[in-house]
PDB file of C-alpha atoms in Angstrom:
ATOM      1  CA  MET A   1      72.576 103.845  64.502  1.00 46.00           C
ATOM      2  CA  GLY A   2      76.209 102.426  64.461  1.00 52.00           C
ATOM      3  CA  ASN A   3      77.399 105.067  66.922  1.00 55.00           C
ATOM      4  CA  LYS A   4      74.599 104.002  69.347  1.00 57.00           C
ATOM      5  CA  THR A   5      75.702 100.372  69.165  1.00 55.00           C
ATOM      6  CA  LYS A   6      79.360 101.377  69.846  1.00 57.00           C
ATOM      7  CA  LYS A   7      78.253 103.402  72.850  1.00 59.00           C
ATOM      8  CA  LYS A   8      76.236 100.470  74.308  1.00 64.00           C
ATOM      9  CA  ILE A   9      79.225  98.095  73.871  1.00 67.00           C
ATOM     10  CA  SER A  10      81.730 100.467  75.419  1.00 77.00           C
ATOM     11  CA  ASP A  11      79.411 101.084  78.396  1.00 77.00           C
ATOM     12  CA  ARG A  12      79.100  97.374  78.895  1.00 80.00           C
ATOM     13  CA  ILE A  13      82.815  96.968  78.651  1.00 87.00           C
ATOM     14  CA  ALA A  14      83.369  99.765  81.187  1.00 85.00           C
ATOM     15  CA  LEU A  15      80.874  98.169  83.571  1.00 87.00           C
ATOM     16  CA  PHE A  16      82.426  94.780  83.229  1.00 90.00           C
ATOM     17  CA  ALA A  17      85.931  96.140  83.685  1.00 92.00           C
ATOM     18  CA  CYS A  18      84.878  98.135  86.895  1.00 91.00           C
ATOM     19  CA  TYR A  19      83.289  95.053  88.473  1.00 93.00           C
ATOM     20  CA  PHE A  20      86.110  92.671  87.356  1.00 95.00           C
ATOM     21  CA  LEU A  21      88.724  94.953  88.862  1.00 96.00           C
ATOM     22  CA  ALA A  22      86.550  95.538  91.979  1.00 96.00           C
ATOM     23  CA  PHE A  23      86.328  91.830  92.717  1.00 95.00           C
ATOM     24  CA  THR A  24      89.975  91.305  91.911  1.00 96.00           C
ATOM     25  CA  SER A  25      90.751  93.974  94.537  1.00 95.00           C
ATOM     26  CA  LEU A  26      88.451  92.303  96.963  1.00 96.00           C
ATOM     27  CA  PHE A  27      90.171  88.942  96.395  1.00 96.00           C
ATOM     28  CA  ALA A  28      93.592  90.511  96.950  1.00 94.00           C
ATOM     29  CA  ALA A  29      92.377  92.238 100.161  1.00 94.00           C
ATOM     30  CA  VAL A  30      91.017  88.875 101.491  1.00 95.00           C
ATOM     31  CA  TYR A  31      94.130  86.964 100.515  1.00 93.00           C
ATOM     32  CA  MET A  32      96.472  89.480 102.217  1.00 91.00           C
ATOM     33  CA  THR A  33      94.271  89.610 105.348  1.00 93.00           C
ATOM     34  CA  GLN A  34      94.329  85.852 105.622  1.00 92.00           C
ATOM     35  CA  GLU A  35      98.158  85.805 105.413  1.00 88.00           C
ATOM     36  CA  LEU A  36      98.465  88.634 107.892  1.00 91.00           C
ATOM     37  CA  LEU A  37      96.118  86.890 110.444  1.00 91.00           C
ATOM     38  CA  GLN A  38      98.146  83.680 110.124  1.00 87.00           C
ATOM     39  CA  LEU A  39     101.301  85.688 110.805  1.00 90.00           C
ATOM     40  CA  LEU A  40      99.791  87.583 113.731  1.00 89.00           C
ATOM     41  CA  ASN A  41      98.205  84.447 115.277  1.00 89.00           C
ATOM     42  CA  ARG A  42     101.050  81.953 114.814  1.00 88.00           C
ATOM     43  CA  GLY A  43     104.013  84.070 114.063  1.00 90.00           C
ATOM     44  CA  GLU A  44     107.081  84.849 116.118  1.00 92.00           C
ATOM     45  CA  ARG A  45     108.995  88.108 116.268  1.00 94.00           C
ATOM     46  CA  ALA A  46     112.683  88.578 115.632  1.00 94.00           C
ATOM     47  CA  GLU A  47     115.040  91.511 115.218  1.00 95.00           C
ATOM     48  CA  ALA A  48     116.153  91.847 111.595  1.00 95.00           C
ATOM     49  CA  ILE A  49     118.290  93.971 109.327  1.00 95.00           C
ATOM     50  CA  VAL A  50     117.136  95.033 105.928  1.00 95.00           C
ATOM     51  CA  SER A  51     119.916  93.526 103.805  1.00 93.00           C
ATOM     52  CA  GLY A  52     118.465  94.778 100.480  1.00 91.00           C
ATOM     53  CA  ILE A  53     115.507  96.065  98.473  1.00 92.00           C
ATOM     54  CA  HIS A  54     113.973  93.960  95.708  1.00 90.00           C
ATOM     55  CA  SER A  55     112.374  95.768  92.764  1.00 87.00           C
ATOM     56  CA  GLY A  56     109.656  93.755  91.188  1.00 81.00           C
ATOM     57  CA  ALA A  57     106.995  94.362  88.497  1.00 80.00           C
ATOM     58  CA  ARG A  58     106.094  97.940  87.960  1.00 81.00           C
ATOM     59  CA  ASN A  59     108.879  98.959  90.308  1.00 81.00           C
ATOM     60  CA  THR A  60     107.130  97.343  93.331  1.00 86.00           C
ATOM     61  CA  LYS A  61     109.662  97.300  96.184  1.00 91.00           C
ATOM     62  CA  THR A  62     109.980  94.665  98.859  1.00 90.00           C
ATOM     63  CA  ALA A  63     112.521  94.453 101.703  1.00 93.00           C
ATOM     64  CA  ILE A  64     114.925  91.579 102.132  1.00 95.00           C
ATOM     65  CA  TYR A  65     115.518  90.725 105.788  1.00 95.00           C
ATOM     66  CA  GLN A  66     118.318  88.958 107.564  1.00 95.00           C
ATOM     67  CA  PHE A  67     117.508  87.492 110.964  1.00 94.00           C
ATOM     68  CA  THR A  68     117.902  84.620 113.314  1.00 92.00           C
ATOM     69  CA  THR A  69     114.891  82.437 114.135  1.00 92.00           C
ATOM     70  CA  SER A  70     114.070  81.311 117.760  1.00 89.00           C
ATOM     71  CA  SER A  71     115.661  77.883 116.722  1.00 89.00           C
ATOM     72  CA  GLY A  72     118.927  79.606 115.796  1.00 89.00           C
ATOM     73  CA  GLN A  73     118.621  79.306 112.008  1.00 89.00           C
ATOM     74  CA  GLU A  74     120.018  82.256 110.015  1.00 92.00           C
ATOM     75  CA  ILE A  75     117.507  83.446 107.434  1.00 90.00           C
ATOM     76  CA  SER A  76     117.654  85.722 104.518  1.00 94.00           C
ATOM     77  CA  VAL A  77     114.154  86.218 103.059  1.00 93.00           C
ATOM     78  CA  ARG A  78     112.080  88.740 101.138  1.00 93.00           C
ATOM     79  CA  ASP A  79     109.080  90.351 102.775  1.00 91.00           C
ATOM     80  CA  ARG A  80     105.785  88.699 101.655  1.00 88.00           C
ATOM     81  CA  PHE A  81     104.193  92.095 101.045  1.00 87.00           C
ATOM     82  CA  PRO A  82     105.323  95.122  99.037  1.00 87.00           C
ATOM     83  CA  MET A  83     106.124  98.413 100.703  1.00 83.00           C
ATOM     84  CA  TYR A  84     103.352 100.934 100.041  1.00 83.00           C
ATOM     85  CA  PHE A  85     103.562 103.984 102.346  1.00 81.00           C
ATOM     86  CA  ILE A  86     106.258 102.960 104.804  1.00 80.00           C
ATOM     87  CA  ARG A  87     109.589 102.580 102.953  1.00 85.00           C
ATOM     88  CA  LEU A  88     112.494 100.732 104.524  1.00 90.00           C
ATOM     89  CA  HIS A  89     116.043 101.183 103.470  1.00 90.00           C
ATOM     90  CA  THR A  90     119.076  98.916 103.345  1.00 92.00           C
ATOM     91  CA  GLY A  91     120.671  98.789 106.774  1.00 91.00           C
ATOM     92  CA  ASP A  92     117.451  99.605 108.740  1.00 93.00           C
ATOM     93  CA  ARG A  93     116.804  97.548 111.833  1.00 95.00           C
ATOM     94  CA  VAL A  94     113.257  96.314 112.213  1.00 95.00           C
ATOM     95  CA  THR A  95     111.239  93.775 114.063  1.00 94.00           C
ATOM     96  CA  VAL A  96     109.824  91.119 111.708  1.00 95.00           C
ATOM     97  CA  ILE A  97     107.011  88.632 112.246  1.00 94.00           C
ATOM     98  CA  TYR A  98     107.646  85.226 110.632  1.00 93.00           C
ATOM     99  CA  ASP A  99     105.860  81.885 110.569  1.00 91.00           C
ATOM    100  CA  PRO A 100     108.099  79.274 112.269  1.00 90.00           C
ATOM    101  CA  SER A 101     106.645  76.533 110.168  1.00 87.00           C
ATOM    102  CA  ASP A 102     107.179  78.534 106.879  1.00 85.00           C
ATOM    103  CA  THR A 103     109.988  80.945 107.324  1.00 85.00           C
ATOM    104  CA  GLY A 104     109.297  82.299 103.831  1.00 85.00           C
ATOM    105  CA  LEU A 105     106.135  84.013 105.277  1.00 88.00           C
ATOM    106  CA  VAL A 106     107.551  87.101 106.868  1.00 92.00           C
ATOM    107  CA  THR A 107     106.780  90.803 107.119  1.00 92.00           C
ATOM    108  CA  ALA A 108     107.943  93.815 109.047  1.00 91.00           C
ATOM    109  CA  ASP A 109     106.022  94.501 112.283  1.00 89.00           C
ATOM    110  CA  LEU A 110     104.793  97.991 111.511  1.00 87.00           C
ATOM    111  CA  GLY A 111     101.925  98.179 114.057  1.00 84.00           C
ATOM    112  CA  LEU A 112      98.716  99.278 112.401  1.00 85.00           C
ATOM    113  CA  TRP A 113     100.618 100.008 109.187  1.00 89.00           C
ATOM    114  CA  VAL A 114     100.916  96.251 108.683  1.00 85.00           C
ATOM    115  CA  TRP A 115      97.305  96.479 107.323  1.00 90.00           C
ATOM    116  CA  GLN A 116      98.139  98.984 104.584  1.00 87.00           C
ATOM    117  CA  GLY A 117      98.011  96.475 101.768  1.00 87.00           C
ATOM    118  CA  PRO A 118      94.549  95.070 102.628  1.00 91.00           C
ATOM    119  CA  ALA A 119      93.296  98.608 103.256  1.00 92.00           C
ATOM    120  CA  ILE A 120      94.485  99.807  99.785  1.00 91.00           C
ATOM    121  CA  PHE A 121      92.810  96.845  98.015  1.00 93.00           C
ATOM    122  CA  LEU A 122      89.629  97.194 100.036  1.00 95.00           C
ATOM    123  CA  PHE A 123      89.508 100.916  99.144  1.00 95.00           C
ATOM    124  CA  GLY A 124      89.975  99.826  95.489  1.00 95.00           C
ATOM    125  CA  PHE A 125      87.041  97.469  95.785  1.00 96.00           C
ATOM    126  CA  ILE A 126      84.770 100.206  97.259  1.00 95.00           C
ATOM    127  CA  PHE A 127      85.870 102.807  94.702  1.00 95.00           C
ATOM    128  CA  LEU A 128      85.516 100.506  91.675  1.00 95.00           C
ATOM    129  CA  SER A 129      82.161  99.170  92.841  1.00 93.00           C
ATOM    130  CA  THR A 130      80.799 102.700  93.340  1.00 92.00           C
ATOM    131  CA  LEU A 131      82.162 103.702  89.957  1.00 91.00           C
ATOM    132  CA  GLY A 132      80.341 100.687  88.477  1.00 89.00           C
ATOM    133  CA  VAL A 133      77.090 101.776  90.128  1.00 88.00           C
ATOM    134  CA  PHE A 134      77.439 105.273  88.559  1.00 86.00           C
ATOM    135  CA  ILE A 135      78.163 103.768  85.135  1.00 83.00           C
ATOM    136  CA  PHE A 136      75.098 101.491  85.446  1.00 82.00           C
ATOM    137  CA  ARG A 137      72.913 104.354  86.499  1.00 81.00           C
ATOM    138  CA  SER A 138      74.119 106.567  83.624  1.00 77.00           C
ATOM    139  CA  VAL A 139      73.578 103.810  81.105  1.00 70.00           C
ATOM    140  CA  ASN A 140      70.013 103.362  82.375  1.00 67.00           C
ATOM    141  CA  ARG A 141      69.334 107.023  82.387  1.00 67.00           C
ATOM    142  CA  LEU A 142      70.536 107.382  78.785  1.00 59.00           C
ATOM    143  CA  ARG A 143      68.457 104.323  77.795  1.00 61.00           C
ATOM    144  CA  LEU A 144      65.335 105.814  79.453  1.00 58.00           C
ATOM    145  CA  SER A 145      65.844 109.217  77.946  1.00 60.00           C
ATOM    146  CA  GLY A 146      66.292 107.631  74.460  1.00 57.00           C
ATOM    147  CA  ARG A 147      63.019 105.786  74.821  1.00 56.00           C
ATOM    148  CA  GLN A 148      61.194 108.919  75.912  1.00 52.00           C
ATOM    149  CA  SER A 149      62.484 111.063  73.077  1.00 50.00           C
ATOM    150  CA  GLY A 150      61.859 108.223  70.483  1.00 48.00           C
TER     151      GLY A 150
END
């Protein structure tokens, strides 16, 4: 009987974890999408040089750009989004999109690849939600088979 209770608790924890992580992924996707839309709608473009690469938590890499704004201000700022698939290197020349009212909001203009972050998190939401459905179904199937045999 103790083993059955442990099984129910671990199934509930797995289900909770799946949906917690799924909705965390959805939140991250929405947040990144809002920032990207703000940049794409209000942002200006400038030619920049990658002056360095910042390594963050879990070895997440973000580029540091040096560029001149349309008002003539020299800026050195870190990309707002990590590099996922497209990796830039120190010395690369890229076009950046920055918000003129908040020059700390900047990212490389990578065409469709600029959406890689939201796409990864949206995929995470779909994957984890689907996994949660499978866990829920398996828990119910086990519960029903336990009732029928008992």
